[in-house]
Amino acid sequence: RNTRLALSYSNADEQTATAQELMDRPRVAPRVVPDWALVVTISVDTQQNRLEAQAEAWGPGLEHAVIDHQVFMGSPSDPPESPTSPWARLDAYRATPWYHASGVVIMASVYGIDTGGSNTQDVYNYASSRVHVGCLAIHGSSRPNRPIISTTPSKADIDWNGKRVDGGVMLWSVGTDVAKDHLFNRYKLANGWGAMHFNAALELPWFEQLLAERPQLKRRPGGTYRRVWAKLSEGDRNEALDLSVY
């Protein structure tokens, strides 16, 4: 029935917690790097009227915690030089010092911005001018079963200040289906290597977005089937999942 109707494909290995169950787990303090974590990264998602940013702290074995989530309203088409631009607020956010539970200060090592959507050129322009502060332009791979992050970036041309720059931005590919498998297979872990933790300020809608997709089997024109990740309902928001993938 699943293969005929493209319903969610599931088996014992792909069962996961509900949004409420994840929310009810013990949570870490907002905007504080846990004592077991050593590195902070930031992921950024672009929407037509805003940027969304998520800071995560990382420890041994890829144990990680979402320590902050922010929304910067405004059109990504507005240049970073504008004080009302969401890019200007992202610049300030990138420079945020993160306090470790030990009392020391940690700066974000890197921040990646999704180039998908309707503001691809704006992301190219922004990212290419901020490589020196750890900004990466990233995009989801169109091919299945690719590595979570490519070993080397590809070059993309940009139009910067009205001038064409060949190979002006380095584009990192993300194997989104593999990354989602990796995340969903570890939601059951409460602690230890691979476990994902959540800060106490995150509310239920964020957790619902985190679980907004499931793997499905969809029929190809030739009659074979392929496994893809898709929203449970077309109108569901999935920004939290995208940010966690990136």
Coordinates of N, CA and C in Angstrom, one line a residue:
R1 N 0.8 -1.2 0.0 CA 0.0 0.0 0.0 C 0.9 1.3 0.0
N2 N 1.9 1.2 0.8 CA 2.8 2.4 0.8 C 3.4 2.7 -0.6
T3 N 3.8 1.7 -1.4 CA 4.4 2.0 -2.7 C 3.4 2.4 -3.7
R4 N 2.1 2.1 -3.5 CA 1.0 2.6 -4.4 C 0.7 4.0 -4.1
L5 N 0.6 4.4 -2.8 CA 0.0 5.7 -2.4 C 1.1 6.7 -2.0
A6 N 2.4 6.3 -2.0 CA 3.5 7.1 -1.6 C 3.3 7.6 -0.1
L7 N 2.8 6.7 0.7 CA 2.7 6.9 2.1 C 4.0 6.8 2.8
S8 N 4.0 7.3 4.1 CA 5.3 7.3 4.8 C 5.8 5.9 4.9
Y9 N 7.1 5.7 4.6 CA 7.7 4.4 4.8 C 8.3 4.3 6.1
S10 N 8.1 3.3 6.9 CA 8.6 3.2 8.2 C 8.9 1.7 8.5
N11 N 9.9 1.5 9.4 CA 10.1 0.2 10.0 C 10.6 0.4 11.4
A12 N 11.0 -0.7 12.0 CA 11.4 -0.6 13.4 C 12.5 0.4 13.7
D13 N 13.4 0.5 12.7 CA 14.6 1.4 12.8 C 14.3 2.8 12.6
E14 N 13.1 3.1 12.1 CA 12.8 4.5 11.7 C 11.7 5.1 12.6
Q15 N 11.3 4.4 13.7 CA 10.4 5.0 14.6 C 11.1 6.0 15.5
T16 N 10.5 7.1 15.8 CA 11.1 8.1 16.5 C 10.2 8.7 17.6
A17 N 10.7 9.5 18.5 CA 9.9 10.1 19.5 C 9.0 11.1 18.9
T18 N 7.9 11.5 19.7 CA 7.0 12.5 19.2 C 7.6 13.9 19.7
A19 N 7.0 15.0 19.1 CA 7.5 16.3 19.4 C 7.3 16.5 20.9
Q20 N 6.2 16.1 21.5 CA 6.0 16.3 23.0 C 7.0 15.5 23.8
E21 N 7.4 14.3 23.4 CA 8.3 13.5 24.1 C 9.7 14.1 24.1
L22 N 10.1 14.7 22.9 CA 11.4 15.4 22.8 C 11.4 16.6 23.7
M23 N 10.3 17.3 23.7 CA 10.2 18.6 24.5 C 10.2 18.3 26.0
D24 N 9.7 17.1 26.4 CA 9.6 16.8 27.8 C 10.9 16.3 28.4
R25 N 11.9 16.1 27.5 CA 13.2 15.6 28.1 C 13.9 16.7 28.9
P26 N 14.8 16.3 29.8 CA 15.6 17.3 30.4 C 16.4 18.2 29.4
R27 N 16.4 19.5 29.6 CA 17.0 20.4 28.6 C 18.1 21.2 29.2
V28 N 18.9 21.7 28.2 CA 20.1 22.5 28.6 C 19.7 23.9 28.7
A29 N 20.6 24.7 29.4 CA 20.3 26.1 29.5 C 20.4 26.9 28.2
P30 N 19.5 27.8 27.9 CA 19.6 28.6 26.7 C 20.9 29.4 26.6
R31 N 21.5 29.4 25.4 CA 22.6 30.3 25.1 C 23.9 30.0 26.0
V32 N 23.9 28.8 26.6 CA 25.1 28.4 27.4 C 25.6 27.1 26.7
V33 N 27.0 27.1 26.5 CA 27.6 25.9 26.0 C 27.8 24.9 27.1
P34 N 27.2 23.7 27.0 CA 27.3 22.7 28.1 C 28.8 22.3 28.3
D35 N 29.0 21.8 29.5 CA 30.4 21.5 29.9 C 31.1 20.4 29.1
W36 N 30.3 19.5 28.4 CA 30.9 18.5 27.6 C 31.1 19.0 26.2
A37 N 30.7 20.2 25.8 CA 30.9 20.7 24.4 C 32.1 21.6 24.3
L38 N 32.6 21.6 23.1 CA 33.9 22.4 22.9 C 33.8 23.3 21.7
V39 N 32.8 23.1 20.8 CA 32.7 23.9 19.5 C 31.3 24.4 19.4
V40 N 31.1 25.6 18.8 CA 29.8 26.1 18.4 C 29.8 26.4 16.9
T41 N 28.7 26.0 16.3 CA 28.4 26.3 14.9 C 27.1 26.9 14.8
I42 N 26.8 27.6 13.7 CA 25.6 28.3 13.4 C 25.1 27.9 12.0
S43 N 23.8 27.5 11.9 CA 23.2 27.3 10.6 C 22.1 28.3 10.3
V44 N 22.0 28.7 9.1 CA 21.1 29.7 8.7 C 20.2 29.3 7.5
D45 N 18.9 29.5 7.7 CA 17.9 29.2 6.6 C 17.3 30.5 6.1
T46 N 17.1 30.6 4.8 CA 16.6 31.8 4.2 C 15.1 31.6 3.8
Q47 N 14.3 32.6 4.2 CA 12.9 32.6 3.7 C 12.7 34.0 3.1
Q48 N 11.5 34.2 2.4 CA 11.3 35.4 1.6 C 11.3 36.7 2.5
N49 N 10.9 36.5 3.8 CA 10.7 37.7 4.7 C 11.6 37.6 5.9
R50 N 12.6 36.7 6.0 CA 13.4 36.5 7.2 C 14.5 35.6 7.0
L51 N 15.4 35.6 7.9 CA 16.5 34.6 8.1 C 16.2 33.9 9.5
E52 N 16.4 32.6 9.5 CA 16.4 31.9 10.8 C 17.7 31.3 11.1
A53 N 18.2 31.5 12.3 CA 19.5 31.0 12.7 C 19.5 30.1 13.9
Q54 N 20.3 29.1 13.9 CA 20.3 28.1 15.0 C 21.8 27.9 15.4
A55 N 22.1 28.0 16.7 CA 23.4 27.8 17.2 C 23.4 26.4 17.9
E56 N 24.4 25.6 17.6 CA 24.6 24.3 18.2 C 26.0 24.2 18.8
A57 N 26.0 23.5 20.0 CA 27.3 23.2 20.6 C 27.6 21.8 20.4
W58 N 28.8 21.4 20.2 CA 29.2 20.1 19.8 C 30.3 19.5 20.7
G59 N 30.2 18.2 21.0 CA 31.1 17.6 21.9 C 31.6 16.3 21.2
P60 N 32.3 15.4 22.0 CA 32.9 14.2 21.4 C 31.7 13.3 20.9
G61 N 32.1 12.6 19.8 CA 31.1 11.6 19.2 C 29.9 12.3 18.6
L62 N 30.0 13.6 18.2 CA 28.9 14.4 17.6 C 27.7 14.5 18.5
E63 N 27.9 14.4 19.8 CA 26.8 14.8 20.8 C 26.7 16.3 20.6
H64 N 25.5 16.8 20.5 CA 25.3 18.2 20.3 C 24.0 18.7 20.9
A65 N 24.0 20.0 21.1 CA 22.8 20.7 21.8 C 22.5 22.0 21.0
V66 N 21.2 22.1 20.8 CA 20.7 23.4 20.2 C 20.6 24.4 21.3
I67 N 21.5 25.3 21.3 CA 21.6 26.3 22.5 C 20.9 27.6 22.2
D68 N 20.5 27.8 20.9 CA 19.8 29.1 20.6 C 19.1 29.0 19.2
H69 N 18.0 29.7 19.1 CA 17.3 29.8 17.8 C 16.8 31.2 17.7
Q70 N 17.1 31.9 16.6 CA 16.7 33.3 16.4 C 16.1 33.5 15.0
V71 N 15.1 34.5 14.9 CA 14.5 34.8 13.7 C 14.8 36.3 13.4
F72 N 15.4 36.6 12.3 CA 15.7 38.0 11.9 C 14.8 38.4 10.8
M73 N 13.7 39.2 11.1 CA 12.8 39.6 10.1 C 13.4 40.6 9.1
G74 N 12.9 40.5 7.9 CA 13.3 41.4 6.9 C 13.7 40.7 5.6
S75 N 13.7 41.3 4.5 CA 13.9 40.7 3.2 C 15.4 40.4 3.0
P76 N 15.8 39.1 2.7 CA 17.2 38.8 2.4 C 17.7 39.6 1.1
S77 N 16.8 40.2 0.4 CA 17.2 41.0 -0.8 C 17.8 42.3 -0.4
D78 N 17.5 42.8 0.9 CA 18.1 44.0 1.4 C 19.6 43.8 1.6
P79 N 20.5 44.7 1.1 CA 21.9 44.4 1.3 C 22.4 44.5 2.7
P80 N 23.4 43.8 3.1 CA 23.9 43.8 4.5 C 24.3 45.2 5.0
E81 N 24.6 46.2 4.1 CA 24.9 47.5 4.5 C 23.7 48.3 5.1
S82 N 22.5 47.8 4.8 CA 21.3 48.5 5.4 C 21.2 48.1 6.8
P83 N 21.0 49.0 7.7 CA 20.8 48.7 9.2 C 19.6 47.8 9.5
T84 N 18.6 47.9 8.6 CA 17.4 47.1 8.8 C 17.4 45.7 8.1
S85 N 18.5 45.4 7.4 CA 18.7 44.2 6.7 C 18.8 43.0 7.7
P86 N 18.2 41.9 7.4 CA 18.5 40.7 8.3 C 19.9 40.2 8.3
W87 N 20.6 40.6 7.2 CA 22.0 40.2 7.1 C 22.9 41.0 8.1
A88 N 22.5 42.2 8.3 CA 23.2 43.0 9.3 C 23.1 42.4 10.7
R89 N 21.9 41.9 11.0 CA 21.6 41.3 12.3 C 22.3 39.9 12.4
L90 N 22.4 39.3 11.2 CA 23.2 38.0 11.2 C 24.7 38.3 11.5
D91 N 25.2 39.3 10.9 CA 26.6 39.7 11.2 C 26.8 39.9 12.7
A92 N 25.9 40.6 13.4 CA 26.0 40.8 14.8 C 25.9 39.4 15.6
Y93 N 25.0 38.6 15.1 CA 24.8 37.3 15.7 C 26.0 36.4 15.6
R94 N 26.6 36.4 14.4 CA 27.8 35.6 14.2 C 28.9 36.0 15.1
A95 N 29.0 37.3 15.5 CA 30.0 37.8 16.4 C 29.7 37.6 17.9
T96 N 28.5 36.9 18.2 CA 28.1 36.7 19.6 C 29.1 35.9 20.3
P97 N 29.5 36.3 21.5 CA 30.3 35.3 22.4 C 29.4 34.4 23.1
W98 N 29.8 33.1 23.1 CA 28.9 32.1 23.7 C 29.7 31.6 25.0
Y99 N 29.0 31.7 26.1 CA 29.6 31.4 27.4 C 29.5 29.9 27.7
H100 N 30.7 29.3 28.0 CA 30.8 27.9 28.3 C 30.4 27.7 29.8
A101 N 29.9 26.5 30.1 CA 29.5 26.3 31.5 C 30.7 26.4 32.5
S102 N 31.9 26.3 31.9 CA 33.1 26.5 32.7 C 33.5 28.0 33.0
G103 N 32.8 28.9 32.3 CA 33.0 30.3 32.5 C 33.8 31.0 31.4
V104 N 34.4 30.2 30.5 CA 35.2 30.8 29.4 C 34.2 31.1 28.3
V105 N 34.7 31.9 27.3 CA 33.9 32.4 26.2 C 34.4 31.6 24.9
I106 N 33.4 31.2 24.2 CA 33.7 30.5 22.9 C 33.0 31.3 21.8
M107 N 33.7 31.5 20.7 CA 33.1 32.1 19.5 C 32.7 31.0 18.5
A108 N 31.7 31.2 17.7 CA 31.3 30.3 16.7 C 32.4 30.0 15.7
S109 N 32.7 28.7 15.5 CA 33.8 28.4 14.6 C 33.5 28.6 13.1
V110 N 32.2 28.4 12.8 CA 31.8 28.5 11.4 C 30.3 28.7 11.3
Y111 N 29.8 29.3 10.3 CA 28.3 29.4 10.1 C 28.0 29.1 8.6
G112 N 27.0 28.3 8.4 CA 26.6 27.9 7.0 C 25.2 28.4 6.7
I113 N 25.1 28.8 5.4 CA 23.8 29.4 5.0 C 23.3 28.6 3.8
D114 N 22.1 28.2 3.9 CA 21.4 27.4 2.8 C 21.2 28.4 1.6
T115 N 21.7 27.9 0.4 CA 21.5 28.7 -0.8 C 20.2 28.4 -1.5
G116 N 19.4 27.4 -1.1 CA 18.2 27.1 -1.7 C 17.1 28.2 -1.5
G117 N 16.1 28.1 -2.3 CA 15.0 29.1 -2.2 C 15.1 30.2 -3.2
S118 N 14.5 31.3 -2.9 CA 14.4 32.4 -3.9 C 15.4 33.5 -3.7
N119 N 16.4 33.3 -2.8 CA 17.4 34.3 -2.6 C 18.8 33.8 -2.7
T120 N 19.0 32.8 -3.7 CA 20.2 32.2 -3.9 C 21.3 33.2 -4.2
Q121 N 21.1 34.2 -5.1 CA 22.1 35.1 -5.4 C 22.5 36.0 -4.2
D122 N 21.5 36.4 -3.4 CA 21.8 37.2 -2.2 C 22.7 36.4 -1.2
V123 N 22.5 35.1 -1.1 CA 23.3 34.3 -0.2 C 24.7 34.2 -0.8
Y124 N 24.8 34.0 -2.1 CA 26.1 33.9 -2.8 C 26.9 35.2 -2.5
N125 N 26.3 36.3 -2.7 CA 27.0 37.6 -2.5 C 27.4 37.8 -1.1
Y126 N 26.5 37.5 -0.1 CA 26.9 37.6 1.3 C 28.0 36.7 1.7
A127 N 27.8 35.4 1.4 CA 28.8 34.4 1.8 C 30.2 34.6 1.2
S128 N 30.2 35.0 -0.1 CA 31.5 35.2 -0.7 C 32.4 36.3 -0.1
S129 N 31.7 37.3 0.5 CA 32.4 38.4 1.2 C 32.7 38.1 2.6
R130 N 32.4 37.0 3.1 CA 32.6 36.7 4.6 C 33.2 35.3 4.8
V131 N 33.9 34.8 3.8 CA 34.7 33.6 4.0 C 35.7 33.7 5.1
H132 N 36.3 34.9 5.2 CA 37.3 35.1 6.2 C 36.8 35.0 7.7
V133 N 35.5 35.1 7.9 CA 35.0 35.0 9.2 C 34.2 33.6 9.4
G134 N 34.5 32.7 8.5 CA 33.9 31.4 8.6 C 32.6 31.1 8.0
C135 N 32.2 31.9 7.0 CA 30.9 31.7 6.4 C 31.0 30.8 5.2
L136 N 30.1 29.8 5.2 CA 30.0 28.8 4.1 C 28.7 28.9 3.4
A137 N 28.7 28.8 2.1 CA 27.5 28.7 1.3 C 27.2 27.2 1.1
I138 N 26.1 26.7 1.5 CA 25.8 25.3 1.4 C 24.5 25.1 0.6
H139 N 24.4 23.9 0.0 CA 23.1 23.5 -0.7 C 22.9 22.0 -0.6
G140 N 21.6 21.7 -0.6 CA 21.3 20.3 -0.5 C 21.5 19.6 -1.8
S141 N 22.1 18.4 -1.7 CA 22.5 17.6 -3.0 C 21.2 17.1 -3.6
S142 N 21.1 17.1 -4.9 CA 19.9 16.6 -5.6 C 20.0 15.1 -5.8
R143 N 21.2 14.5 -5.5 CA 21.4 13.1 -5.6 C 21.3 12.4 -4.3
P144 N 20.7 11.2 -4.2 CA 20.5 10.5 -2.9 C 21.8 9.9 -2.4
N145 N 21.9 9.6 -1.1 CA 22.9 8.9 -0.5 C 24.3 9.5 -0.7
R146 N 24.3 10.9 -0.7 CA 25.6 11.6 -0.8 C 26.1 11.8 0.7
P147 N 27.4 12.0 0.8 CA 27.9 12.3 2.2 C 27.2 13.5 2.8
I148 N 27.2 13.5 4.1 CA 26.5 14.6 4.8 C 27.1 15.9 4.4
I149 N 28.4 16.0 4.3 CA 29.1 17.2 3.8 C 30.2 16.8 2.8
S150 N 30.2 17.5 1.7 CA 31.2 17.2 0.6 C 32.6 17.4 1.1
T151 N 33.5 16.6 0.6 CA 34.9 16.7 1.0 C 35.6 18.0 0.4
T152 N 35.1 18.4 -0.7 CA 35.6 19.7 -1.3 C 34.4 20.4 -1.9
P153 N 34.5 21.8 -1.9 CA 33.4 22.6 -2.4 C 33.5 22.7 -3.9
S154 N 32.4 23.1 -4.6 CA 32.5 23.4 -6.0 C 32.4 25.0 -6.1
K155 N 32.7 25.5 -7.3 CA 32.7 26.9 -7.5 C 31.5 27.3 -8.2
A156 N 30.9 28.4 -7.8 CA 29.7 29.0 -8.4 C 30.0 30.5 -8.8
D157 N 29.6 30.9 -10.0 CA 29.7 32.3 -10.4 C 28.8 33.2 -9.6
I158 N 29.2 34.4 -9.4 CA 28.3 35.3 -8.7 C 28.3 36.7 -9.5
D159 N 27.3 37.5 -9.2 CA 27.2 38.8 -9.7 C 27.4 39.8 -8.5
W160 N 28.6 40.3 -8.3 CA 28.8 41.1 -7.2 C 29.0 42.6 -7.6
N161 N 28.1 43.4 -7.0 CA 28.0 44.9 -7.3 C 28.0 45.1 -8.8
G162 N 27.2 44.3 -9.5 CA 27.0 44.5 -10.9 C 28.0 43.9 -11.8
K163 N 29.0 43.2 -11.2 CA 30.1 42.7 -12.0 C 30.1 41.1 -11.8
R164 N 30.3 40.4 -12.9 CA 30.4 39.0 -12.9 C 31.7 38.5 -12.3
V165 N 31.7 37.6 -11.3 CA 32.9 37.1 -10.8 C 32.8 35.6 -11.0
D166 N 33.7 35.0 -11.9 CA 33.7 33.6 -12.2 C 34.2 32.8 -11.0
G167 N 33.5 31.8 -10.6 CA 33.9 31.0 -9.4 C 34.0 31.8 -8.1
G168 N 33.1 32.8 -8.0 CA 33.2 33.8 -6.9 C 32.8 33.2 -5.5
V169 N 32.1 32.1 -5.5 CA 31.7 31.6 -4.2 C 32.0 30.1 -4.2
M170 N 32.4 29.6 -3.0 CA 32.7 28.1 -2.9 C 31.4 27.5 -2.3
L171 N 30.9 26.5 -2.9 CA 29.6 25.9 -2.6 C 29.8 24.5 -2.0
W172 N 29.3 24.3 -0.8 CA 29.5 23.0 -0.1 C 28.2 22.3 -0.2
S173 N 28.3 21.0 -0.7 CA 27.1 20.2 -0.9 C 26.8 19.3 0.4
V174 N 25.5 19.3 0.7 CA 25.1 18.5 1.9 C 24.2 17.4 1.5
G175 N 24.5 16.2 1.9 CA 23.6 15.0 1.6 C 22.4 15.0 2.6
T176 N 21.4 15.7 2.2 CA 20.3 16.0 3.2 C 19.6 14.7 3.6
D177 N 19.4 13.8 2.7 CA 18.7 12.5 3.1 C 19.5 11.7 4.1
V178 N 20.8 11.7 3.9 CA 21.7 11.0 4.8 C 21.7 11.7 6.1
A179 N 21.7 13.0 6.1 CA 21.7 13.8 7.3 C 20.4 13.6 8.1
K180 N 19.3 13.5 7.4 CA 18.0 13.3 8.1 C 18.0 11.9 8.7
D181 N 18.5 10.9 8.0 CA 18.5 9.6 8.6 C 19.4 9.6 9.8
H182 N 20.5 10.3 9.8 CA 21.4 10.3 10.9 C 20.7 11.0 12.1
L183 N 20.0 12.1 11.9 CA 19.3 12.7 13.0 C 18.2 11.8 13.6
F184 N 17.3 11.4 12.7 CA 16.2 10.6 13.2 C 16.5 9.3 13.9
N185 N 17.6 8.7 13.4 CA 18.0 7.5 14.1 C 18.6 7.7 15.5
R186 N 18.9 9.0 15.8 CA 19.5 9.3 17.1 C 18.6 10.1 18.0
Y187 N 17.4 10.4 17.6 CA 16.4 11.1 18.5 C 16.1 10.2 19.7
K188 N 16.3 8.9 19.6 CA 16.0 8.0 20.7 C 17.0 8.1 21.8
L189 N 18.2 8.7 21.5 CA 19.3 8.8 22.5 C 19.1 10.0 23.4
A190 N 19.1 9.7 24.7 CA 19.0 10.8 25.6 C 20.3 11.4 26.0
N191 N 21.4 10.7 26.0 CA 22.7 11.1 26.3 C 23.8 10.4 25.6
G192 N 25.0 10.9 25.6 CA 26.1 10.1 25.0 C 26.3 10.5 23.5
W193 N 27.2 9.7 22.9 CA 27.7 10.0 21.6 C 26.5 10.0 20.6
G194 N 26.4 11.1 19.8 CA 25.3 11.2 18.8 C 24.0 11.8 19.3
A195 N 23.9 11.9 20.6 CA 22.6 12.4 21.2 C 22.4 13.9 20.9
M196 N 21.2 14.3 20.7 CA 20.8 15.7 20.4 C 20.1 16.2 21.6
H197 N 20.5 17.4 22.1 CA 19.9 18.0 23.3 C 19.2 19.3 22.9
F198 N 18.3 19.8 23.7 CA 17.5 21.0 23.3 C 17.5 22.0 24.5
N199 N 17.6 23.3 24.2 CA 17.6 24.3 25.2 C 16.2 24.5 25.7
A200 N 16.1 25.0 27.0 CA 14.8 25.1 27.7 C 13.9 26.2 27.1
A201 N 14.4 27.1 26.2 CA 13.6 28.1 25.6 C 12.8 27.7 24.4
L202 N 13.1 26.5 23.8 CA 12.5 26.0 22.6 C 11.0 25.6 22.9
E203 N 10.1 26.0 22.1 CA 8.7 25.7 22.3 C 8.2 24.6 21.4
L204 N 7.0 24.1 21.7 CA 6.5 22.9 20.9 C 6.5 23.1 19.4
P205 N 6.1 24.3 18.8 CA 6.2 24.4 17.4 C 7.6 24.1 16.8
W206 N 8.6 24.4 17.5 CA 10.0 24.1 17.0 C 10.2 22.6 16.9
F207 N 9.7 21.9 17.9 CA 9.9 20.4 17.9 C 9.0 19.8 16.8
E208 N 7.8 20.4 16.6 CA 7.0 19.9 15.5 C 7.6 20.1 14.2
Q209 N 8.3 21.2 14.0 CA 9.0 21.4 12.7 C 10.2 20.4 12.6
L210 N 10.8 20.1 13.7 CA 11.9 19.1 13.7 C 11.5 17.7 13.2
L211 N 10.2 17.4 13.4 CA 9.7 16.1 13.0 C 8.7 16.2 11.9
A212 N 8.8 17.2 11.1 CA 7.8 17.5 10.0 C 7.9 16.6 8.8
E213 N 9.0 15.9 8.7 CA 9.1 15.0 7.5 C 9.3 13.6 7.9
R214 N 9.0 12.7 7.0 CA 9.3 11.3 7.1 C 9.7 10.7 5.8
P215 N 10.5 9.6 5.8 CA 10.8 9.0 4.5 C 9.6 8.3 3.8
Q216 N 9.5 8.5 2.5 CA 8.5 7.9 1.7 C 9.0 7.2 0.5
L217 N 8.3 6.2 0.0 CA 8.6 5.6 -1.2 C 7.8 6.2 -2.3
K218 N 8.5 6.7 -3.4 CA 7.8 7.3 -4.5 C 8.2 6.6 -5.8
R219 N 7.2 6.5 -6.7 CA 7.4 5.7 -7.9 C 8.1 6.6 -8.9
R220 N 9.1 6.0 -9.6 CA 9.8 6.6 -10.7 C 9.0 6.3 -12.0
P221 N 9.2 7.1 -13.1 CA 8.5 6.9 -14.3 C 8.7 5.5 -14.8
G222 N 9.8 4.8 -14.6 CA 10.0 3.5 -15.1 C 9.4 2.4 -14.3
G223 N 8.7 2.7 -13.2 CA 8.1 1.7 -12.4 C 8.8 1.3 -11.1
T224 N 10.1 1.8 -11.0 CA 10.8 1.5 -9.8 C 10.5 2.5 -8.7
Y225 N 11.0 2.3 -7.5 CA 10.7 3.2 -6.4 C 11.9 3.8 -5.8
R226 N 11.8 5.0 -5.3 CA 12.9 5.6 -4.6 C 12.5 6.1 -3.3
R227 N 13.4 6.1 -2.3 CA 13.1 6.6 -1.0 C 13.4 8.0 -0.9
V228 N 12.5 8.9 -0.5 CA 12.7 10.3 -0.4 C 12.1 10.8 1.0
W229 N 12.6 11.9 1.4 CA 12.1 12.6 2.6 C 11.1 13.6 2.2
A230 N 9.9 13.6 2.8 CA 8.9 14.6 2.4 C 8.1 15.0 3.7
K231 N 7.4 16.1 3.6 CA 6.6 16.6 4.7 C 5.4 15.6 4.9
L232 N 5.0 15.5 6.2 CA 3.8 14.7 6.5 C 2.5 15.3 5.9
S233 N 2.5 16.7 6.0 CA 1.4 17.5 5.4 C 2.0 18.6 4.6
E234 N 1.5 19.0 3.5 CA 2.1 19.9 2.6 C 2.3 21.3 3.3
G235 N 1.4 21.7 4.1 CA 1.5 23.0 4.8 C 2.4 23.0 6.0
D236 N 2.9 21.9 6.4 CA 3.8 21.9 7.6 C 5.1 22.7 7.4
R237 N 5.5 23.4 8.5 CA 6.8 24.1 8.4 C 7.9 23.1 8.9
N238 N 9.0 23.2 8.3 CA 10.1 22.3 8.6 C 11.5 23.1 8.8
E239 N 11.4 24.4 9.1 CA 12.6 25.1 9.3 C 13.6 24.5 10.3
A240 N 13.0 24.1 11.4 CA 13.9 23.5 12.5 C 14.6 22.3 12.0
L241 N 14.0 21.5 11.2 CA 14.7 20.3 10.6 C 15.8 20.7 9.7
D242 N 15.5 21.7 8.8 CA 16.5 22.2 7.8 C 17.7 22.7 8.6
L243 N 17.4 23.5 9.6 CA 18.5 24.1 10.4 C 19.4 23.0 11.1
S244 N 18.7 22.0 11.5 CA 19.4 20.9 12.2 C 20.2 20.1 11.2
V245 N 19.7 19.9 10.0 CA 20.5 19.2 9.0 C 21.7 20.0 8.6
Y246 N 21.6 21.3 8.5 CA 22.7 22.1 8.0 C 23.7 22.5 9.2

